[in-house]
mmCIF file of C-alpha atoms and ligand atoms in Angstrom:
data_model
loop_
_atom_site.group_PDB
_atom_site.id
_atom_site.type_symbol
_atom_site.label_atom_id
_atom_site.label_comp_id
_atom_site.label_asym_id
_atom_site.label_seq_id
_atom_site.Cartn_x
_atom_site.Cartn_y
_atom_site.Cartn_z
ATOM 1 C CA UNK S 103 -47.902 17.389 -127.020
ATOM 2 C CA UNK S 104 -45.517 15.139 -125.303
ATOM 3 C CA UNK S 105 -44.435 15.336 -121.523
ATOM 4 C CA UNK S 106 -40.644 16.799 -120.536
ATOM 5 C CA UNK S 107 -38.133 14.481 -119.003
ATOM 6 C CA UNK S 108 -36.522 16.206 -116.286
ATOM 7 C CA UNK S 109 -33.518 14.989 -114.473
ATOM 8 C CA UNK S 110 -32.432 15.758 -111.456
ATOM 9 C CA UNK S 111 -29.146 15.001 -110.406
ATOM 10 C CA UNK S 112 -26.525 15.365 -107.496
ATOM 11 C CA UNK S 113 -24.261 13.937 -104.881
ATOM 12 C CA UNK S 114 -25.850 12.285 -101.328
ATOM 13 C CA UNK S 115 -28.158 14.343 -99.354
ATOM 14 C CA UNK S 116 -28.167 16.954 -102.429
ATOM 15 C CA UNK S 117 -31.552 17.781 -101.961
ATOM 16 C CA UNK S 118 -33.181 15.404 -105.055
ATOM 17 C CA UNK S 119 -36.583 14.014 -103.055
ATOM 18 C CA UNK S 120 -37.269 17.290 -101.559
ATOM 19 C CA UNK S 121 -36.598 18.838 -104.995
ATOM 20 C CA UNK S 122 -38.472 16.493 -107.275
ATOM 21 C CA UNK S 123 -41.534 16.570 -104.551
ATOM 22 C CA UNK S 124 -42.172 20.145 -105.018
ATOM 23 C CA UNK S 125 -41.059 20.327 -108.386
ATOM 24 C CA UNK S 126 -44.345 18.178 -108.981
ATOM 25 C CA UNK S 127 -46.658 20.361 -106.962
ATOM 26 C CA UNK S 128 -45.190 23.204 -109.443
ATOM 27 C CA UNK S 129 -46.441 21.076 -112.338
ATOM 28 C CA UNK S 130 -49.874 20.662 -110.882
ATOM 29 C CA UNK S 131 -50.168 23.927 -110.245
ATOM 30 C CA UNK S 132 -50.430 24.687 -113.500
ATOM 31 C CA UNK S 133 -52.582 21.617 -114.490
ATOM 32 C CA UNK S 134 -49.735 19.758 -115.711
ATOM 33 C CA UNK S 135 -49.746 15.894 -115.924
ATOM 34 C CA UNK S 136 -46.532 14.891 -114.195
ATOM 35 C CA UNK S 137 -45.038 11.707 -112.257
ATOM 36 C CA UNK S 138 -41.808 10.967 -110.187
ATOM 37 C CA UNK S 139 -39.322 7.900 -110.597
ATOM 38 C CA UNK S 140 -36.396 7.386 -108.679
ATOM 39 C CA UNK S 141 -33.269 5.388 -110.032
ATOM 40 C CA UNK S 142 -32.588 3.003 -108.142
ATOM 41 C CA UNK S 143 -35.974 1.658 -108.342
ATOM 42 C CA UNK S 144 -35.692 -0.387 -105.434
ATOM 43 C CA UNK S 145 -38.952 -2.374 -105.856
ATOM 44 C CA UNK S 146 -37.988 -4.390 -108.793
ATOM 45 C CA UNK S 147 -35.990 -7.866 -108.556
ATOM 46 C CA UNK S 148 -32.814 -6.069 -109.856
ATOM 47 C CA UNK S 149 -33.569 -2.931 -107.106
ATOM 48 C CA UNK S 150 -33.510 -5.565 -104.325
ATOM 49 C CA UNK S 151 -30.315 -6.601 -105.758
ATOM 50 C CA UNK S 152 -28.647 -2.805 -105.575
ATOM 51 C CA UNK S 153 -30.738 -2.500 -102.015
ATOM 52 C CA UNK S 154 -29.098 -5.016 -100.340
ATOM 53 C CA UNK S 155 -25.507 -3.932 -102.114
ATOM 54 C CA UNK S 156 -26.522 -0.349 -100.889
ATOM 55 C CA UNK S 157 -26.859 -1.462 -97.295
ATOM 56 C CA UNK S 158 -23.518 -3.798 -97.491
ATOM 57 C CA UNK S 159 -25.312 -6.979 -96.769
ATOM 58 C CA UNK S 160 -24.216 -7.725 -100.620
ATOM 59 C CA UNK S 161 -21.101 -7.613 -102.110
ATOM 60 C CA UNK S 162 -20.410 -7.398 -105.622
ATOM 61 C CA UNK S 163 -17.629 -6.305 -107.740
ATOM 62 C CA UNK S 164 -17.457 -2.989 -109.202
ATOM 63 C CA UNK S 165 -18.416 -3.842 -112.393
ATOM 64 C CA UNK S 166 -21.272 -5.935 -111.555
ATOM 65 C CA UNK S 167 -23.312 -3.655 -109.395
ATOM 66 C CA UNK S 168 -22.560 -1.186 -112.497
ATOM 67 C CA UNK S 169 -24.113 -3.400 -114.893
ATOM 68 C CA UNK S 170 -27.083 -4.144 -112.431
ATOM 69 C CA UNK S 171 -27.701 -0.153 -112.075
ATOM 70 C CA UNK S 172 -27.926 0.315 -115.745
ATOM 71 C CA UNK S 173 -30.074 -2.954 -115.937
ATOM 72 C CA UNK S 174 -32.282 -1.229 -113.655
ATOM 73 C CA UNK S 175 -32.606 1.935 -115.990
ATOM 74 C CA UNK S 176 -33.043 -0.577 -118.909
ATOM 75 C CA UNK S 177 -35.736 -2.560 -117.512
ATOM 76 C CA UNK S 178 -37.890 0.202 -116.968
ATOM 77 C CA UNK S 179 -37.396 2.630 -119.566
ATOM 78 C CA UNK S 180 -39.991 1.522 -122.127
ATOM 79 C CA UNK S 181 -42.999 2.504 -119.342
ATOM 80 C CA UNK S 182 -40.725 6.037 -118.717
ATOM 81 C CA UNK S 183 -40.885 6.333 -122.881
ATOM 82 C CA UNK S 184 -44.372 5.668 -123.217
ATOM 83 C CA UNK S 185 -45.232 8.269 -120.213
ATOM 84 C CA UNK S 186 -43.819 10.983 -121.624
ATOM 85 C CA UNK S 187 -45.354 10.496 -124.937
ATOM 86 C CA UNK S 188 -48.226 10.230 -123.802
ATOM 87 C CA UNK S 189 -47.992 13.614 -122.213
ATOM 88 C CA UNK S 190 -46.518 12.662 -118.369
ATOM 89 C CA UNK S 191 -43.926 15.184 -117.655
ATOM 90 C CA UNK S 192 -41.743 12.958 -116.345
ATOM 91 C CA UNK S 193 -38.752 13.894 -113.305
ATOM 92 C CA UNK S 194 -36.678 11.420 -112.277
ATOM 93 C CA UNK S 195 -34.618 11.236 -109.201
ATOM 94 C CA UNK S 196 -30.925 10.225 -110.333
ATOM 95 C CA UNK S 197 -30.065 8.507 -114.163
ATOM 96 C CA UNK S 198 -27.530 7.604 -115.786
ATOM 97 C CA UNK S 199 -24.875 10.237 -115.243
ATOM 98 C CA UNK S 200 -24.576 8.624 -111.490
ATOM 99 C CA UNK S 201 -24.214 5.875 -112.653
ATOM 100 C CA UNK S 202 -21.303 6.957 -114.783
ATOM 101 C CA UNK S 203 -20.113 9.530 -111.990
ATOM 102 C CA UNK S 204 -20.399 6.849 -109.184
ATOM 103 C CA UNK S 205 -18.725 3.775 -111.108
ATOM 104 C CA UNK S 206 -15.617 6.101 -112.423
ATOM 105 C CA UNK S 207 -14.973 7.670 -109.027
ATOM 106 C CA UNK S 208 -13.936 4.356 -108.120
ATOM 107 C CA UNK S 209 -11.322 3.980 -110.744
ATOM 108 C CA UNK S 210 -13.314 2.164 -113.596
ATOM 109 C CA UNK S 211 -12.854 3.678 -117.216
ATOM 110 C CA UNK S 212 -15.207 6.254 -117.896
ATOM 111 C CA UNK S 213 -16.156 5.498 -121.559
ATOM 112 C CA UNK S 214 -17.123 1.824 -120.161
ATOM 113 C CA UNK S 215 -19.391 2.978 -117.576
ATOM 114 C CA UNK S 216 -21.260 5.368 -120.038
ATOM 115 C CA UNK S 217 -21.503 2.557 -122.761
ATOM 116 C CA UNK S 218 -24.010 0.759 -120.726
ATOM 117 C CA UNK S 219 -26.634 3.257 -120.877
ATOM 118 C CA UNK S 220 -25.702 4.377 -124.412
ATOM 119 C CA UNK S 221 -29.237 5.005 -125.506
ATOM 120 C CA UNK S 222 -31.446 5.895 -123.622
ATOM 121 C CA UNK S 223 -34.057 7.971 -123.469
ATOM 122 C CA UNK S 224 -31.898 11.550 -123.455
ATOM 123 C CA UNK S 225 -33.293 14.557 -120.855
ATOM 124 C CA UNK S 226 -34.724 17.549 -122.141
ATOM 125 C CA UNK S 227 -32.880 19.138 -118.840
ATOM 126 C CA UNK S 228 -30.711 17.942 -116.302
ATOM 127 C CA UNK S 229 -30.826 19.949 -112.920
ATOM 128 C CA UNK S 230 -27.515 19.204 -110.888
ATOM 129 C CA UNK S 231 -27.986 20.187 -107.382
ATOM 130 C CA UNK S 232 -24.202 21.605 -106.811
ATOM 131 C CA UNK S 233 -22.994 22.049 -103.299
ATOM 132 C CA UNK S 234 -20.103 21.002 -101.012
ATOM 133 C CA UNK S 235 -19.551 18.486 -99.532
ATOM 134 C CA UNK S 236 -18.983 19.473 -96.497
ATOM 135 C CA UNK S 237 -22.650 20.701 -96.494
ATOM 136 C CA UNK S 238 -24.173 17.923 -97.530
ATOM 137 C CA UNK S 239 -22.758 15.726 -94.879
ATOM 138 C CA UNK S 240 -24.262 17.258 -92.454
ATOM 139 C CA UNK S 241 -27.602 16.369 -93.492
ATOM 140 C CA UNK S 242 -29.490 14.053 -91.891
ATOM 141 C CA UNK S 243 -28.885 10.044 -92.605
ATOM 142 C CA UNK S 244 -25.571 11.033 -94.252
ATOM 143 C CA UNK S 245 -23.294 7.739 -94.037
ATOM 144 C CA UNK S 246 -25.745 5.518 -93.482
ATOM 145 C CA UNK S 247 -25.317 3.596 -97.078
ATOM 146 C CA UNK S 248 -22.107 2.672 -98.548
ATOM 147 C CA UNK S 249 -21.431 5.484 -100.560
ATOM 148 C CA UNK S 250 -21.376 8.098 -98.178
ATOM 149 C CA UNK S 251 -17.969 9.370 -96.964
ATOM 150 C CA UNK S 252 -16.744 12.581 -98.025
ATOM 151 C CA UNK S 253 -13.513 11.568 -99.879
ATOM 152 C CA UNK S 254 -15.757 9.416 -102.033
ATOM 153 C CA UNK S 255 -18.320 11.900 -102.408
ATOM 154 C CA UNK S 256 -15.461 14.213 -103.820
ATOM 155 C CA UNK S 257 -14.245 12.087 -106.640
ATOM 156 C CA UNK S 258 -18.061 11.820 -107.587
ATOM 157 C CA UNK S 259 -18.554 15.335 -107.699
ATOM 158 C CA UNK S 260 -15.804 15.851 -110.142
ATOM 159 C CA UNK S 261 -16.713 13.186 -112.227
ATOM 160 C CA UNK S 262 -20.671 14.435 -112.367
ATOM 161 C CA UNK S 263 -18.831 17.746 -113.982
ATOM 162 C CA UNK S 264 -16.906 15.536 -116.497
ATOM 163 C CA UNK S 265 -20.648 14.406 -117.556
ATOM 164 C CA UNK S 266 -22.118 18.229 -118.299
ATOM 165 C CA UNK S 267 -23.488 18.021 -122.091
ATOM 166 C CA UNK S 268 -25.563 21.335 -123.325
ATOM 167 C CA UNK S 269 -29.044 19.730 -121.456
ATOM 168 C CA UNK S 270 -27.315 20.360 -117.719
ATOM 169 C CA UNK S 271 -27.848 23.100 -115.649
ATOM 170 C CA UNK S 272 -25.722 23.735 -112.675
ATOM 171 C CA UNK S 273 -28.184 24.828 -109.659
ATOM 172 C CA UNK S 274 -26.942 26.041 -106.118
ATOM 173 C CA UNK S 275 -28.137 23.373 -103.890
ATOM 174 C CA UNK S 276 -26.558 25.147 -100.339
ATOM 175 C CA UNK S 277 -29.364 27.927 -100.044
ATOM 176 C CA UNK S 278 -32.765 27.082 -98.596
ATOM 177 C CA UNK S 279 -35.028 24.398 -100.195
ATOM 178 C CA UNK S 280 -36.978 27.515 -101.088
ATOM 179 C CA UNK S 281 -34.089 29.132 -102.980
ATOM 180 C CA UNK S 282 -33.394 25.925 -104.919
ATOM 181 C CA UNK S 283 -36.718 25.350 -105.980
ATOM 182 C CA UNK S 284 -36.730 29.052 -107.073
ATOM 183 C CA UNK S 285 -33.368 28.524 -109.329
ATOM 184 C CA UNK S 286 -35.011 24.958 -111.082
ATOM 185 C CA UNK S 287 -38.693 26.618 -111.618
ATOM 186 C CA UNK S 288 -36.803 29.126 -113.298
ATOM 187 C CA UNK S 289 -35.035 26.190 -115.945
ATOM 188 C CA UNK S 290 -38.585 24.176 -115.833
ATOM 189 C CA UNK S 291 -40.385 27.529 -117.288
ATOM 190 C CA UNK S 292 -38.039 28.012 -119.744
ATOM 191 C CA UNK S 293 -38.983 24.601 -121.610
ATOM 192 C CA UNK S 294 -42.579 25.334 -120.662
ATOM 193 C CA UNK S 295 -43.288 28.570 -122.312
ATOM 194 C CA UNK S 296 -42.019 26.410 -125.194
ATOM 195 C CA UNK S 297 -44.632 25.950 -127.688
ATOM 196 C CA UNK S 298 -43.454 22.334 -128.873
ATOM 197 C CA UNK S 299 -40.761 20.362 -128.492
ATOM 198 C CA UNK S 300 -38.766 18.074 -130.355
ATOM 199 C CA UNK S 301 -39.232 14.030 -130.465
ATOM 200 C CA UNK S 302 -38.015 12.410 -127.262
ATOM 201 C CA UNK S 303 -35.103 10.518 -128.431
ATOM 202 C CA UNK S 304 -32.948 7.320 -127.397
ATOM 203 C CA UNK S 305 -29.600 8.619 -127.751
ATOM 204 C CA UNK S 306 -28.695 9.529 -124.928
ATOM 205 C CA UNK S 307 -24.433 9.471 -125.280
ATOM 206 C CA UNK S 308 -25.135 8.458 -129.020
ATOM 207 C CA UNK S 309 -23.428 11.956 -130.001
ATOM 208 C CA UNK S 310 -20.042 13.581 -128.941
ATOM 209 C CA UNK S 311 -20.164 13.779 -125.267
HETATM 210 N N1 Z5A X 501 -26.018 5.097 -107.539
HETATM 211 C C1 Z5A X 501 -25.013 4.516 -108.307
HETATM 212 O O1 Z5A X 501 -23.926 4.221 -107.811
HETATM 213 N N2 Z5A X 501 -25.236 4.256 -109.623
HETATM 214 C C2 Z5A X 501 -26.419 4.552 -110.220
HETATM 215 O O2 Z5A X 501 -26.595 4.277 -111.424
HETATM 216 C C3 Z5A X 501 -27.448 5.171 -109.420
HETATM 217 C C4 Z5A X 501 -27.208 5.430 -108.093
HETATM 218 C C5 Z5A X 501 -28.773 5.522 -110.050
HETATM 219 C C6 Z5A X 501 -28.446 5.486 -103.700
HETATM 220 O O3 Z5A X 501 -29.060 6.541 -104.379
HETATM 221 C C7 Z5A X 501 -27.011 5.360 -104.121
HETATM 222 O O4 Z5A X 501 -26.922 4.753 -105.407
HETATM 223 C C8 Z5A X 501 -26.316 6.676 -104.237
HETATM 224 C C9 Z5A X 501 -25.792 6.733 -105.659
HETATM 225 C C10 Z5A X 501 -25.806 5.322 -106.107
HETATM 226 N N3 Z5A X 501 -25.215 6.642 -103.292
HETATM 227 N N4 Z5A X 501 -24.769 7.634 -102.725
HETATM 228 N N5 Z5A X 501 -24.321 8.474 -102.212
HETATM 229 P P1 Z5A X 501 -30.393 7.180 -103.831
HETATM 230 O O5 Z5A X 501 -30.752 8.282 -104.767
HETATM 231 O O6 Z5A X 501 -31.382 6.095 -103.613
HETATM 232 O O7 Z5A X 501 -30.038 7.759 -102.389
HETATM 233 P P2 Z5A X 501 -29.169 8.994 -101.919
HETATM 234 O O8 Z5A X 501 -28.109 9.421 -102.812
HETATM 235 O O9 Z5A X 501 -28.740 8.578 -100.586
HETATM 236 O O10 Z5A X 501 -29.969 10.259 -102.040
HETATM 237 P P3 Z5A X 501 -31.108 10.699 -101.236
HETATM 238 O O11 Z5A X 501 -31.265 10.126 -99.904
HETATM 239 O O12 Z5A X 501 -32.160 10.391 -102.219
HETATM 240 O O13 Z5A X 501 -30.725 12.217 -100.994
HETATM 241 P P4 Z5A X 501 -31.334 13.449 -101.756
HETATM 242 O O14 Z5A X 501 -32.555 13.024 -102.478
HETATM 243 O O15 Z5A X 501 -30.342 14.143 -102.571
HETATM 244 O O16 Z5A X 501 -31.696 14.417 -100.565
HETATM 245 P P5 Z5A X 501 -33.113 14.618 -99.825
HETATM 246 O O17 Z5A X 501 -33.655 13.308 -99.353
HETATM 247 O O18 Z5A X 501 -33.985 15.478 -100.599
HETATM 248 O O19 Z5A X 501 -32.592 15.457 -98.579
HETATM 249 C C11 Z5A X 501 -31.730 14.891 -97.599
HETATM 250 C C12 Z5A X 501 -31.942 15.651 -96.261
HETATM 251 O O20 Z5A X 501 -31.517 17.008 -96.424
HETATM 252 C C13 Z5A X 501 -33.411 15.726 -95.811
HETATM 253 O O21 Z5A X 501 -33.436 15.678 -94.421
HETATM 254 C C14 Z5A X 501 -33.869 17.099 -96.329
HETATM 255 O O22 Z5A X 501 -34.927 17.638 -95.570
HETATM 256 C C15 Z5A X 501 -32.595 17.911 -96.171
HETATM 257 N N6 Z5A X 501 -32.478 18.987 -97.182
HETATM 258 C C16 Z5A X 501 -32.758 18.913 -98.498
HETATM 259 N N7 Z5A X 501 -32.525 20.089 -99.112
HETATM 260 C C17 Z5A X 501 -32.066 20.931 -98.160
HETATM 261 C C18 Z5A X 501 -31.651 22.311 -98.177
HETATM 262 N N8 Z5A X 501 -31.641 23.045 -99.299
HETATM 263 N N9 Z5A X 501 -31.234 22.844 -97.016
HETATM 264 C C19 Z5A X 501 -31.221 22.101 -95.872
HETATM 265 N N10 Z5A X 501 -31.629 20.801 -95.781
HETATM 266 C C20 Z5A X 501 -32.034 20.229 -96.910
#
């Protein structure tokens, strides 16, 4: 049977890491193969590319760092494929609906930022971690990348819910880390108890969304 590929989603300091970290331990807990991977991956040529735009020692325009975060997703997607067919349940730490949210909060059409990642690999479940924004900047590190300002952060936010398709769930990331993780197990076991699942397919915005 293949693996799931979970999504987690959310604006800065949402709760994501600390979410996909014990989402794991929930996995191998029940004796469940399962691996993490994080968009942006950082460590590839493109990733030191975004890193260094992340940071603002790097400035490129609007559509350019769009292109390179999808080229990121692109570039890595075959080893994310194979994992979950081989049986790797699979969460991963932002995709392309940031991408799309991020790139259209700042003005660029919609339907051009989600063409980029048009195909590829589609969630069985996307988890976005919903809370304000007032709450999330007071998290630690907030406003330390170039993202993170709260009037930006808004315009995301609405954008994410422009994205919702029938795989998203909308969890309430202001409780405790506890009560989050309580609210995704709940989503996770859902798909478990499932006794098989459909082919993992790469169509991902191929449909009506
Ligand atoms: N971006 C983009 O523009 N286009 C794209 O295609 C992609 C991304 C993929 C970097 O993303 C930026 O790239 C991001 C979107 C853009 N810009 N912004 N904003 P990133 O994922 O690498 O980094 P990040 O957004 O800054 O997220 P993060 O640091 O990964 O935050 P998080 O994972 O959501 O939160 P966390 O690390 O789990 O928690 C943050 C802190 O809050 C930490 O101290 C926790 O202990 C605490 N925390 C977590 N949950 C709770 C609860 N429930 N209560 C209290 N405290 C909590």
């Amino acid at each position: 049977m293949r693996g799931l590929f979970i999504v987690l989603e959310g604006c800065d300091r949402a709760g994501k890491t600390t979410q996909t970290q014990l989402l794991q331990k929930f996995f191998h807990a029940r004796d469940r193969k399962c691996e993490l991977a994080k968009f942006p991956d950082r460590t590839t040529s493109l990733g030191i590319t975004i890193n260094s735009y992340l940071q603002g020692s790097q400035a490129l325009s609007d559509q350019a760092i769009h292109l390179l975060f999808s080229a990121n997703r692109w570039e890595l997607i075959d080893s994310l494929e194979s994992k979950v067919k081989n049986g790797v349940n699979l969460i991963v730490d932002r995709y392309a609906y940031s991408g799309a949210a991020f790139t259209s909060a700042k003005g660029l059409d919609i339907d051009w930022c989600k063409s980029c990642d048009k195909g590829l690999l589609k969630p069985d479940l996307v988890l976005f971690l919903d809370t304000s924004n007032k709450t999330m900047s007071k998290r630690e590190d907030f406003g330390a990348e170039v993202y993170e300002n709260l009037e930006f952060q808004s315009k995301v936010r609405e954008q994410f819910h422009l994205l919702k398709d029938d795989s998203w769930k909308i969890i309430n990331a202001s409780g405790t880390i506890e009560e989050v993780q309580a609210e995704i197990q709940t989503h996770v076991l859902t798909l478990l108890n499932q006794d098989s699942y459909a082919p993992i397919q790469r169509n991902l915005w191929c449909g009506n969304e």
